[in-house]
GROMACS .gro file of C-alpha atoms in nm:
model
  350
    1UNK     CA    1  -5.797   5.412  -2.526
    2UNK     CA    2  -5.660   5.097  -2.366
    3UNK     CA    3  -5.645   5.210  -2.005
    4UNK     CA    4  -5.852   4.933  -1.853
    5UNK     CA    5  -5.667   4.658  -2.038
    6UNK     CA    6  -5.325   4.782  -1.922
    7UNK     CA    7  -5.440   4.832  -1.562
    8UNK     CA    8  -5.560   4.469  -1.554
    9UNK     CA    9  -5.238   4.347  -1.720
   10UNK     CA   10  -5.015   4.533  -1.476
   11UNK     CA   11  -5.219   4.405  -1.180
   12UNK     CA   12  -5.176   4.049  -1.299
   13UNK     CA   13  -4.800   4.097  -1.343
   14UNK     CA   14  -4.777   4.236  -0.990
   15UNK     CA   15  -4.972   3.941  -0.852
   16UNK     CA   16  -4.752   3.686  -1.020
   17UNK     CA   17  -4.431   3.865  -0.917
   18UNK     CA   18  -4.291   3.849  -1.267
   19UNK     CA   19  -4.012   4.077  -1.387
   20UNK     CA   20  -3.866   4.179  -1.716
   21UNK     CA   21  -3.531   4.304  -1.831
   22UNK     CA   22  -3.495   4.668  -1.924
   23UNK     CA   23  -3.246   4.948  -1.949
   24UNK     CA   24  -3.217   5.313  -1.867
   25UNK     CA   25  -3.168   5.582  -2.125
   26UNK     CA   26  -2.816   5.671  -2.017
   27UNK     CA   27  -2.514   5.491  -2.158
   28UNK     CA   28  -2.311   5.279  -1.917
   29UNK     CA   29  -2.033   5.023  -1.937
   30UNK     CA   30  -2.132   4.687  -2.079
   31UNK     CA   31  -1.959   4.361  -1.996
   32UNK     CA   32  -1.757   4.183  -2.261
   33UNK     CA   33  -2.026   3.920  -2.296
   34UNK     CA   34  -2.269   4.182  -2.423
   35UNK     CA   35  -2.499   4.163  -2.121
   36UNK     CA   36  -2.639   4.477  -1.966
   37UNK     CA   37  -2.735   4.567  -1.610
   38UNK     CA   38  -3.098   4.488  -1.551
   39UNK     CA   39  -3.366   4.729  -1.437
   40UNK     CA   40  -3.742   4.722  -1.451
   41UNK     CA   41  -3.851   4.742  -1.812
   42UNK     CA   42  -4.155   4.939  -1.704
   43UNK     CA   43  -4.081   5.306  -1.650
   44UNK     CA   44  -4.107   5.387  -1.279
   45UNK     CA   45  -4.383   5.601  -1.132
   46UNK     CA   46  -4.126   5.869  -1.045
   47UNK     CA   47  -4.006   5.881  -1.405
   48UNK     CA   48  -4.366   5.887  -1.525
   49UNK     CA   49  -4.415   6.225  -1.360
   50UNK     CA   50  -4.075   6.358  -1.456
   51UNK     CA   51  -3.867   6.271  -1.765
   52UNK     CA   52  -4.077   5.993  -1.922
   53UNK     CA   53  -4.442   5.904  -1.861
   54UNK     CA   54  -4.525   5.545  -1.770
   55UNK     CA   55  -4.732   5.332  -2.002
   56UNK     CA   56  -5.051   5.291  -1.794
   57UNK     CA   57  -5.342   5.515  -1.882
   58UNK     CA   58  -5.186   5.680  -2.185
   59UNK     CA   59  -5.365   5.729  -2.513
   60UNK     CA   60  -5.072   5.594  -2.716
   61UNK     CA   61  -4.884   5.289  -2.592
   62UNK     CA   62  -4.538   5.244  -2.747
   63UNK     CA   63  -4.325   4.934  -2.697
   64UNK     CA   64  -3.947   4.951  -2.731
   65UNK     CA   65  -3.718   4.654  -2.790
   66UNK     CA   66  -3.350   4.752  -2.776
   67UNK     CA   67  -3.109   4.472  -2.856
   68UNK     CA   68  -2.826   4.559  -2.618
   69UNK     CA   69  -2.709   4.844  -2.400
   70UNK     CA   70  -2.432   5.050  -2.550
   71UNK     CA   71  -2.375   5.415  -2.624
   72UNK     CA   72  -2.516   5.436  -2.976
   73UNK     CA   73  -2.835   5.237  -2.916
   74UNK     CA   74  -2.897   5.408  -2.583
   75UNK     CA   75  -2.875   5.747  -2.755
   76UNK     CA   76  -3.114   5.641  -3.033
   77UNK     CA   77  -3.374   5.521  -2.782
   78UNK     CA   78  -3.349   5.840  -2.579
   79UNK     CA   79  -3.379   6.059  -2.889
   80UNK     CA   80  -3.685   5.861  -2.999
   81UNK     CA   81  -3.860   5.902  -2.663
   82UNK     CA   82  -3.772   6.270  -2.632
   83UNK     CA   83  -3.904   6.345  -2.981
   84UNK     CA   84  -4.232   6.159  -2.920
   85UNK     CA   85  -4.286   6.338  -2.590
   86UNK     CA   86  -4.214   6.671  -2.761
   87UNK     CA   87  -4.482   6.588  -3.019
   88UNK     CA   88  -4.745   6.413  -2.803
   89UNK     CA   89  -4.671   6.516  -2.445
   90UNK     CA   90  -4.851   6.320  -2.174
   91UNK     CA   91  -5.052   6.125  -2.431
   92UNK     CA   92  -4.770   5.875  -2.490
   93UNK     CA   93  -4.631   5.605  -2.262
   94UNK     CA   94  -4.346   5.357  -2.311
   95UNK     CA   95  -4.284   4.993  -2.231
   96UNK     CA   96  -3.906   4.985  -2.278
   97UNK     CA   97  -3.718   4.657  -2.265
   98UNK     CA   98  -3.362   4.545  -2.340
   99UNK     CA   99  -3.266   4.203  -2.479
  100UNK     CA  100  -2.914   4.212  -2.330
  101UNK     CA  101  -2.767   4.111  -2.665
  102UNK     CA  102  -2.971   3.791  -2.701
  103UNK     CA  103  -3.184   3.744  -3.014
  104UNK     CA  104  -3.417   3.493  -2.847
  105UNK     CA  105  -3.485   3.742  -2.569
  106UNK     CA  106  -3.563   4.006  -2.831
  107UNK     CA  107  -3.815   3.764  -2.982
  108UNK     CA  108  -3.981   3.714  -2.643
  109UNK     CA  109  -3.996   4.088  -2.582
  110UNK     CA  110  -4.153   4.160  -2.921
  111UNK     CA  111  -4.403   3.875  -2.886
  112UNK     CA  112  -4.511   4.014  -2.549
  113UNK     CA  113  -4.545   4.365  -2.691
  114UNK     CA  114  -4.758   4.229  -2.973
  115UNK     CA  115  -4.974   4.041  -2.722
  116UNK     CA  116  -5.021   4.364  -2.529
  117UNK     CA  117  -5.139   4.519  -2.858
  118UNK     CA  118  -4.928   4.830  -2.818
  119UNK     CA  119  -4.990   5.102  -3.075
  120UNK     CA  120  -4.637   5.098  -3.217
  121UNK     CA  121  -4.309   4.912  -3.166
  122UNK     CA  122  -3.963   5.069  -3.186
  123UNK     CA  123  -3.711   4.801  -3.288
  124UNK     CA  124  -3.363   4.929  -3.201
  125UNK     CA  125  -3.100   4.728  -3.396
  126UNK     CA  126  -3.130   4.452  -3.654
  127UNK     CA  127  -3.217   4.153  -3.435
  128UNK     CA  128  -3.492   4.357  -3.269
  129UNK     CA  129  -3.636   4.446  -3.609
  130UNK     CA  130  -3.629   4.083  -3.722
  131UNK     CA  131  -3.804   3.977  -3.402
  132UNK     CA  132  -4.068   4.247  -3.429
  133UNK     CA  133  -4.145   4.147  -3.787
  134UNK     CA  134  -4.195   3.787  -3.677
  135UNK     CA  135  -4.414   3.892  -3.384
  136UNK     CA  136  -4.668   4.103  -3.573
  137UNK     CA  137  -4.775   4.200  -3.922
  138UNK     CA  138  -5.036   4.452  -3.807
  139UNK     CA  139  -4.881   4.674  -3.538
  140UNK     CA  140  -4.665   4.951  -3.692
  141UNK     CA  141  -4.293   4.879  -3.648
  142UNK     CA  142  -4.025   5.146  -3.678
  143UNK     CA  143  -3.663   5.041  -3.686
  144UNK     CA  144  -3.367   5.251  -3.588
  145UNK     CA  145  -2.991   5.184  -3.586
  146UNK     CA  146  -3.049   4.962  -3.891
  147UNK     CA  147  -2.795   4.993  -4.172
  148UNK     CA  148  -2.990   4.837  -4.460
  149UNK     CA  149  -3.348   4.718  -4.418
  150UNK     CA  150  -3.353   4.488  -4.719
  151UNK     CA  151  -3.045   4.307  -4.590
  152UNK     CA  152  -3.181   4.290  -4.235
  153UNK     CA  153  -3.512   4.142  -4.350
  154UNK     CA  154  -3.374   3.919  -4.627
  155UNK     CA  155  -3.533   4.128  -4.899
  156UNK     CA  156  -3.409   4.351  -5.180
  157UNK     CA  157  -3.124   4.567  -5.046
  158UNK     CA  158  -3.232   4.850  -5.277
  159UNK     CA  159  -3.578   4.887  -5.124
  160UNK     CA  160  -3.668   5.235  -5.000
  161UNK     CA  161  -4.031   5.155  -4.910
  162UNK     CA  162  -4.089   4.821  -4.741
  163UNK     CA  163  -4.468   4.833  -4.745
  164UNK     CA  164  -4.674   4.651  -4.486
  165UNK     CA  165  -4.619   4.757  -4.127
  166UNK     CA  166  -4.246   4.837  -4.125
  167UNK     CA  167  -4.038   5.150  -4.186
  168UNK     CA  168  -3.771   5.341  -3.994
  169UNK     CA  169  -3.434   5.513  -4.006
  170UNK     CA  170  -3.095   5.395  -4.131
  171UNK     CA  171  -2.764   5.458  -3.956
  172UNK     CA  172  -2.559   5.403  -4.272
  173UNK     CA  173  -2.269   5.650  -4.288
  174UNK     CA  174  -2.085   5.726  -4.615
  175UNK     CA  175  -1.858   5.422  -4.641
  176UNK     CA  176  -1.652   5.573  -4.921
  177UNK     CA  177  -1.562   5.864  -4.694
  178UNK     CA  178  -1.482   5.630  -4.406
  179UNK     CA  179  -1.248   5.440  -4.638
  180UNK     CA  180  -1.070   5.767  -4.721
  181UNK     CA  181  -0.982   5.808  -4.354
  182UNK     CA  182  -0.719   5.536  -4.382
  183UNK     CA  183  -0.535   5.743  -4.642
  184UNK     CA  184  -0.575   6.063  -4.440
  185UNK     CA  185  -0.473   5.928  -4.101
  186UNK     CA  186  -0.274   5.609  -4.172
  187UNK     CA  187  -0.087   5.677  -4.498
  188UNK     CA  188   0.165   5.396  -4.441
  189UNK     CA  189  -0.094   5.122  -4.390
  190UNK     CA  190  -0.111   4.856  -4.661
  191UNK     CA  191  -0.321   4.575  -4.511
  192UNK     CA  192  -0.666   4.637  -4.359
  193UNK     CA  193  -0.862   4.388  -4.152
  194UNK     CA  194  -1.240   4.423  -4.120
  195UNK     CA  195  -1.359   4.298  -3.782
  196UNK     CA  196  -1.726   4.219  -3.717
  197UNK     CA  197  -1.982   3.969  -3.588
  198UNK     CA  198  -2.081   3.704  -3.841
  199UNK     CA  199  -2.432   3.694  -3.696
  200UNK     CA  200  -2.509   4.054  -3.790
  201UNK     CA  201  -2.612   4.075  -4.159
  202UNK     CA  202  -2.579   4.453  -4.174
  203UNK     CA  203  -2.218   4.428  -4.057
  204UNK     CA  204  -2.152   4.194  -4.349
  205UNK     CA  205  -2.326   4.444  -4.578
  206UNK     CA  206  -2.094   4.723  -4.463
  207UNK     CA  207  -1.787   4.501  -4.485
  208UNK     CA  208  -1.863   4.412  -4.846
  209UNK     CA  209  -1.932   4.775  -4.940
  210UNK     CA  210  -1.623   4.930  -4.781
  211UNK     CA  211  -1.399   4.652  -4.915
  212UNK     CA  212  -1.469   4.780  -5.267
  213UNK     CA  213  -1.357   5.132  -5.175
  214UNK     CA  214  -1.049   5.012  -4.986
  215UNK     CA  215  -0.934   4.784  -5.267
  216UNK     CA  216  -0.986   5.062  -5.519
  217UNK     CA  217  -0.751   5.270  -5.303
  218UNK     CA  218  -0.487   4.997  -5.323
  219UNK     CA  219  -0.524   4.825  -4.986
  220UNK     CA  220  -0.516   4.452  -4.927
  221UNK     CA  221  -0.833   4.368  -4.732
  222UNK     CA  222  -0.924   4.064  -4.519
  223UNK     CA  223  -1.232   3.990  -4.306
  224UNK     CA  224  -1.215   3.860  -3.949
  225UNK     CA  225  -1.544   3.749  -3.797
  226UNK     CA  226  -1.643   3.636  -3.449
  227UNK     CA  227  -1.959   3.438  -3.379
  228UNK     CA  228  -2.030   3.610  -3.048
  229UNK     CA  229  -1.856   3.789  -2.763
  230UNK     CA  230  -1.679   3.470  -2.652
  231UNK     CA  231  -1.428   3.475  -2.937
  232UNK     CA  232  -1.385   3.851  -2.980
  233UNK     CA  233  -1.044   3.852  -2.812
  234UNK     CA  234  -0.893   3.563  -3.010
  235UNK     CA  235  -1.023   3.691  -3.345
  236UNK     CA  236  -0.899   4.043  -3.269
  237UNK     CA  237  -0.556   3.903  -3.182
  238UNK     CA  238  -0.537   3.727  -3.518
  239UNK     CA  239  -0.653   4.038  -3.707
  240UNK     CA  240  -0.396   4.257  -3.532
  241UNK     CA  241  -0.120   4.006  -3.603
  242UNK     CA  242  -0.204   4.001  -3.976
  243UNK     CA  243  -0.292   4.362  -4.052
  244UNK     CA  244  -0.154   4.716  -4.031
  245UNK     CA  245  -0.493   4.858  -3.928
  246UNK     CA  246  -0.852   4.748  -3.864
  247UNK     CA  247  -1.199   4.870  -3.957
  248UNK     CA  248  -1.505   4.794  -3.742
  249UNK     CA  249  -1.849   4.873  -3.892
  250UNK     CA  250  -2.158   4.965  -3.691
  251UNK     CA  251  -2.165   4.624  -3.522
  252UNK     CA  252  -2.361   4.578  -3.199
  253UNK     CA  253  -2.155   4.291  -3.064
  254UNK     CA  254  -1.832   4.479  -3.125
  255UNK     CA  255  -1.982   4.789  -2.965
  256UNK     CA  256  -2.056   4.594  -2.648
  257UNK     CA  257  -1.700   4.451  -2.642
  258UNK     CA  258  -1.486   4.758  -2.709
  259UNK     CA  259  -1.286   4.715  -2.389
  260UNK     CA  260  -1.175   4.365  -2.490
  261UNK     CA  261  -1.094   4.481  -2.843
  262UNK     CA  262  -0.903   4.783  -2.719
  263UNK     CA  263  -0.693   4.575  -2.479
  264UNK     CA  264  -0.571   4.365  -2.772
  265UNK     CA  265  -0.533   4.644  -3.028
  266UNK     CA  266  -0.341   4.881  -2.799
  267UNK     CA  267  -0.104   4.604  -2.696
  268UNK     CA  268  -0.044   4.520  -3.062
  269UNK     CA  269  -0.020   4.891  -3.155
  270UNK     CA  270  -0.289   4.838  -3.420
  271UNK     CA  271  -0.508   5.142  -3.499
  272UNK     CA  272  -0.881   5.102  -3.561
  273UNK     CA  273  -1.108   5.314  -3.779
  274UNK     CA  274  -1.463   5.281  -3.647
  275UNK     CA  275  -1.802   5.294  -3.813
  276UNK     CA  276  -1.955   5.506  -3.537
  277UNK     CA  277  -1.844   5.718  -3.244
  278UNK     CA  278  -1.953   5.478  -2.970
  279UNK     CA  279  -1.711   5.214  -3.098
  280UNK     CA  280  -1.444   5.478  -3.159
  281UNK     CA  281  -1.474   5.606  -2.802
  282UNK     CA  282  -1.397   5.256  -2.675
  283UNK     CA  283  -1.133   5.124  -2.912
  284UNK     CA  284  -1.091   5.341  -3.223
  285UNK     CA  285  -0.880   5.631  -3.341
  286UNK     CA  286  -1.120   5.806  -3.583
  287UNK     CA  287  -1.469   5.788  -3.726
  288UNK     CA  288  -1.712   5.964  -3.956
  289UNK     CA  289  -2.024   5.905  -3.753
  290UNK     CA  290  -2.385   6.002  -3.734
  291UNK     CA  291  -2.536   6.131  -3.408
  292UNK     CA  292  -2.754   5.844  -3.285
  293UNK     CA  293  -2.958   6.071  -3.059
  294UNK     CA  294  -3.061   6.275  -3.362
  295UNK     CA  295  -3.134   5.955  -3.556
  296UNK     CA  296  -3.365   5.853  -3.273
  297UNK     CA  297  -3.532   6.193  -3.291
  298UNK     CA  298  -3.601   6.142  -3.661
  299UNK     CA  299  -3.757   5.806  -3.580
  300UNK     CA  300  -3.969   5.959  -3.305
  301UNK     CA  301  -4.102   6.221  -3.543
  302UNK     CA  302  -4.201   5.943  -3.783
  303UNK     CA  303  -4.375   5.763  -3.497
  304UNK     CA  304  -4.577   6.070  -3.403
  305UNK     CA  305  -4.712   6.097  -3.757
  306UNK     CA  306  -4.809   5.730  -3.761
  307UNK     CA  307  -4.979   5.739  -3.421
  308UNK     CA  308  -5.183   6.050  -3.501
  309UNK     CA  309  -5.286   5.922  -3.844
  310UNK     CA  310  -5.091   6.186  -4.034
  311UNK     CA  311  -4.887   5.920  -4.216
  312UNK     CA  312  -4.939   5.561  -4.334
  313UNK     CA  313  -4.643   5.341  -4.244
  314UNK     CA  314  -4.698   5.122  -4.549
  315UNK     CA  315  -4.600   5.413  -4.775
  316UNK     CA  316  -4.326   5.570  -4.559
  317UNK     CA  317  -3.978   5.570  -4.708
  318UNK     CA  318  -3.679   5.461  -4.503
  319UNK     CA  319  -3.517   5.780  -4.376
  320UNK     CA  320  -3.144   5.844  -4.369
  321UNK     CA  321  -2.954   6.069  -4.132
  322UNK     CA  322  -3.039   6.427  -4.224
  323UNK     CA  323  -2.775   6.625  -4.031
  324UNK     CA  324  -2.408   6.703  -4.086
  325UNK     CA  325  -2.150   6.435  -4.011
  326UNK     CA  326  -1.824   6.525  -3.839
  327UNK     CA  327  -1.483   6.368  -3.860
  328UNK     CA  328  -1.393   6.277  -3.504
  329UNK     CA  329  -1.086   6.135  -3.333
  330UNK     CA  330  -1.016   5.975  -2.997
  331UNK     CA  331  -0.741   6.187  -2.838
  332UNK     CA  332  -0.642   5.928  -2.577
  333UNK     CA  333  -0.596   5.636  -2.815
  334UNK     CA  334  -0.433   5.852  -3.084
  335UNK     CA  335  -0.181   5.972  -2.827
  336UNK     CA  336  -0.113   5.617  -2.710
  337UNK     CA  337  -0.042   5.510  -3.069
  338UNK     CA  338   0.148   5.826  -3.166
  339UNK     CA  339  -0.103   5.918  -3.437
  340UNK     CA  340  -0.157   6.275  -3.552
  341UNK     CA  341  -0.481   6.360  -3.731
  342UNK     CA  342  -0.552   6.637  -3.985
  343UNK     CA  343  -0.687   6.971  -3.863
  344UNK     CA  344  -1.040   6.904  -3.987
  345UNK     CA  345  -1.090   6.625  -3.730
  346UNK     CA  346  -1.269   6.716  -3.407
  347UNK     CA  347  -1.170   6.566  -3.071
  348UNK     CA  348  -1.439   6.335  -2.934
  349UNK     CA  349  -1.549   6.430  -2.584
  350UNK     CA  350  -1.656   6.145  -2.358
   0.00000   0.00000   0.00000
């Protein structure tokens, strides 16, 4: 156990008056610049005796680096923690930190977790995974909310076992079925714009994949990319001016800027099909989405096996979402745009 080391570390932090950025497990509004409200990254003593145990004095110390605060990533982190607590109870503690959408901050967080020699790191979103890989090649790293691990880590996109100290869960939804939604819900659309952040390789992966399905269905497809949150509005305006409808993949920058996107799209009367329900709830009309809380639970179950020695991360396959997906629609935005959806779509409840 590492109790004495963590007590000394926490005492030193208290003496120096240093603070870190963190986030709670509940989703909340995020500013258009992708930043999130800051809280103590260390779980409070009150939480340690209630919902989540604190990290000090626990047998298993788990570090969490979440890239940014938005609904999908928040749900994945909460599912992960809940599943680990269900498996290990009071034996597990968490050092949970949020990078507020900044890749360099994610690198700092992961480097600090590696220096603390935590027993396992959860890397929530692509930039967090890339940072964790750079920070350590010995501590087990589990990713979640990652579309394709080979793409994220600049390796073979077809890899199912990464080897070394990395594995995790993928949030890839069936892109062929998402492409079919345009025909089902927007039968008159002819031009589709794909809107995403150029700095997110897994967004590019999804854009390339769904373009094939959309073009096979007869649509004209164009890509519209923004470098960061600063040009989301202008790029969205151009995409809406050019296209009958938009598609947004599971893109973290877009997910943190849904209000800005929705303001433009509603004004232009341009419907958006979203890659996941968090984006749909903010600016989309429909989605075929996984449940990120359940994806986090799957990741937590993997973590429990690694921590207890039941599984070797170097041989663990990347896991895909193992529950049923539902076709969902946003009643408010559909009503605003005068869009009726087929009967097999379920209304999304905020």
